[in-house]
CSV table of C-alpha atoms in Angstrom, one decimal:
chain,number,residue,atom,x,y,z
A,1,LEU,CA,110.7,67.7,84.7
A,2,GLN,CA,113.6,69.8,83.2
A,3,ALA,CA,111.3,72.9,82.5
A,4,LEU,CA,109.9,72.9,85.9
A,5,LEU,CA,113.4,72.5,87.5
A,6,ALA,CA,114.6,75.5,85.4
A,7,ALA,CA,111.5,77.6,86.6
A,8,ALA,CA,112.2,76.6,90.3
A,9,GLU,CA,115.9,77.2,90.1
A,10,GLY,CA,115.1,80.6,88.7
A,11,LEU,CA,113.0,81.3,91.9
A,12,SER,CA,115.8,80.1,94.2
A,13,GLY,CA,117.4,83.5,94.7
A,14,GLN,CA,113.9,85.2,95.2
A,15,LEU,CA,112.5,83.1,98.0
A,16,ASP,CA,112.8,85.7,100.8
A,17,GLY,CA,109.5,87.1,100.0
A,18,PHE,CA,107.8,83.7,100.8
A,19,THR,CA,106.8,81.9,104.0
A,20,ALA,CA,109.8,79.9,105.2
A,21,GLU,CA,107.7,76.7,105.1
A,22,SER,CA,106.7,77.0,101.5
A,23,ALA,CA,110.3,78.1,100.5
A,24,ASP,CA,111.8,75.2,102.4
A,25,ALA,CA,109.2,72.7,100.5
A,26,LEU,CA,110.4,74.2,97.4
A,27,ARG,CA,114.2,73.8,98.2
A,28,SER,CA,113.6,70.1,99.0
A,29,ALA,CA,111.3,69.4,96.0
A,30,VAL,CA,114.2,70.9,93.8
A,31,VAL,CA,116.8,68.6,95.6
A,32,ALA,CA,114.6,65.5,94.9
A,33,ALA,CA,113.9,66.5,91.4
A,34,LYS,CA,117.6,67.2,90.7
A,35,ALA,CA,118.4,63.7,91.9
A,36,VAL,CA,115.6,62.0,89.6
A,37,ASN,CA,116.7,64.2,86.7
A,38,GLU,CA,120.5,63.3,87.0
A,39,ALA,CA,119.5,59.9,87.0
A,40,ARG,CA,116.7,60.0,84.6
A,41,ALA,CA,118.2,57.0,82.3
A,42,ASP,CA,117.5,54.7,85.1
A,43,LYS,CA,114.1,56.1,86.1
A,44,THR,CA,110.7,55.2,84.8
A,45,GLN,CA,108.3,57.6,83.4
A,46,THR,CA,106.3,57.2,86.4
A,47,GLN,CA,109.1,58.3,88.7
A,48,LEU,CA,109.8,61.3,86.3
A,49,ASP,CA,106.1,62.2,86.4
A,50,GLN,CA,106.1,61.9,90.1
A,51,ALA,CA,109.1,64.1,90.6
A,52,ALA,CA,107.6,66.7,88.3
A,53,GLY,CA,104.3,66.5,90.1
A,54,GLU,CA,105.9,67.0,93.4
A,55,LEU,CA,108.0,69.9,92.1
A,56,GLN,CA,104.7,71.4,90.6
A,57,THR,CA,103.1,71.1,94.0
A,58,ALA,CA,105.7,72.7,95.7
A,59,LEU,CA,105.8,75.7,93.2
A,60,SER,CA,102.0,76.0,93.4
A,61,GLY,CA,102.4,76.1,97.2
A,62,LEU,CA,104.6,79.1,97.5
A,63,ARG,CA,102.9,81.6,99.9
A,64,LEU,CA,103.9,85.1,100.1
A,65,LYS,CA,104.8,86.3,103.5
A,66,PRO,CA,102.2,88.6,105.1
A,67,ALA,CA,102.7,92.4,104.8
A,68,GLY,CA,104.6,93.6,108.0
A,69,VAL,CA,102.9,96.3,109.9
A,70,GLU,CA,104.8,99.4,110.6
A,71,LYS,CA,104.5,99.8,114.3
A,72,GLN,CA,106.0,103.3,114.3
A,73,VAL,CA,103.5,104.6,111.7
A,74,LEU,CA,100.6,103.3,114.0
A,75,GLN,CA,102.4,104.8,117.2
A,76,ASP,CA,102.5,108.2,115.3
A,77,VAL,CA,98.9,108.0,114.2
A,78,TYR,CA,98.0,107.1,117.9
A,79,ASP,CA,100.0,109.9,119.4
A,80,GLN,CA,98.4,112.4,117.1
A,81,ALA,CA,94.9,111.3,117.9
A,82,LYS,CA,95.8,111.6,121.7
A,83,LEU,CA,96.5,115.4,121.0
A,84,LEU,CA,93.2,115.9,119.4
A,85,THR,CA,90.9,118.3,121.4
A,86,ASN,CA,87.3,119.4,120.7
A,87,THR,CA,87.7,122.9,122.1
A,88,ASP,CA,86.6,124.4,118.9
A,89,GLY,CA,83.6,122.2,118.7
A,90,SER,CA,84.8,120.4,115.3
A,91,PHE,CA,83.5,117.1,116.4
A,92,THR,CA,79.9,116.4,117.4
A,93,ALA,CA,79.2,115.3,120.9
A,94,ALA,CA,78.7,111.7,119.8
A,95,SER,CA,81.7,111.6,117.7
A,96,TRP,CA,83.9,113.2,120.3
A,97,GLN,CA,82.5,110.8,123.0
A,98,ALA,CA,83.2,107.7,120.7
A,99,LEU,CA,86.7,109.0,120.0
A,100,GLN,CA,87.2,109.3,123.7
A,101,HIS,CA,86.3,105.7,124.4
A,102,ARG,CA,88.8,104.2,121.9
């Protein structure tokens, strides 16, 4: 339990990259595990194991936030694509038609 607590507390300042739900679950599990650990003299091995298991589950359940989409980059690409012409015949008729319908 103590080793898991140390690992979880080591991550506490680095949770911004994880989903709020998974980070909150870890924070809750840390609070509960600390309470059990601080009263370990009064706890059974089963209670210690349960707290360790819940903490391990929360650690394993951390999920990275999905990568954000840079809307400006997409807008720039779109704007550049709108400027394309086929006056010099660079595109085949089929590819130019497909591009125009997108």
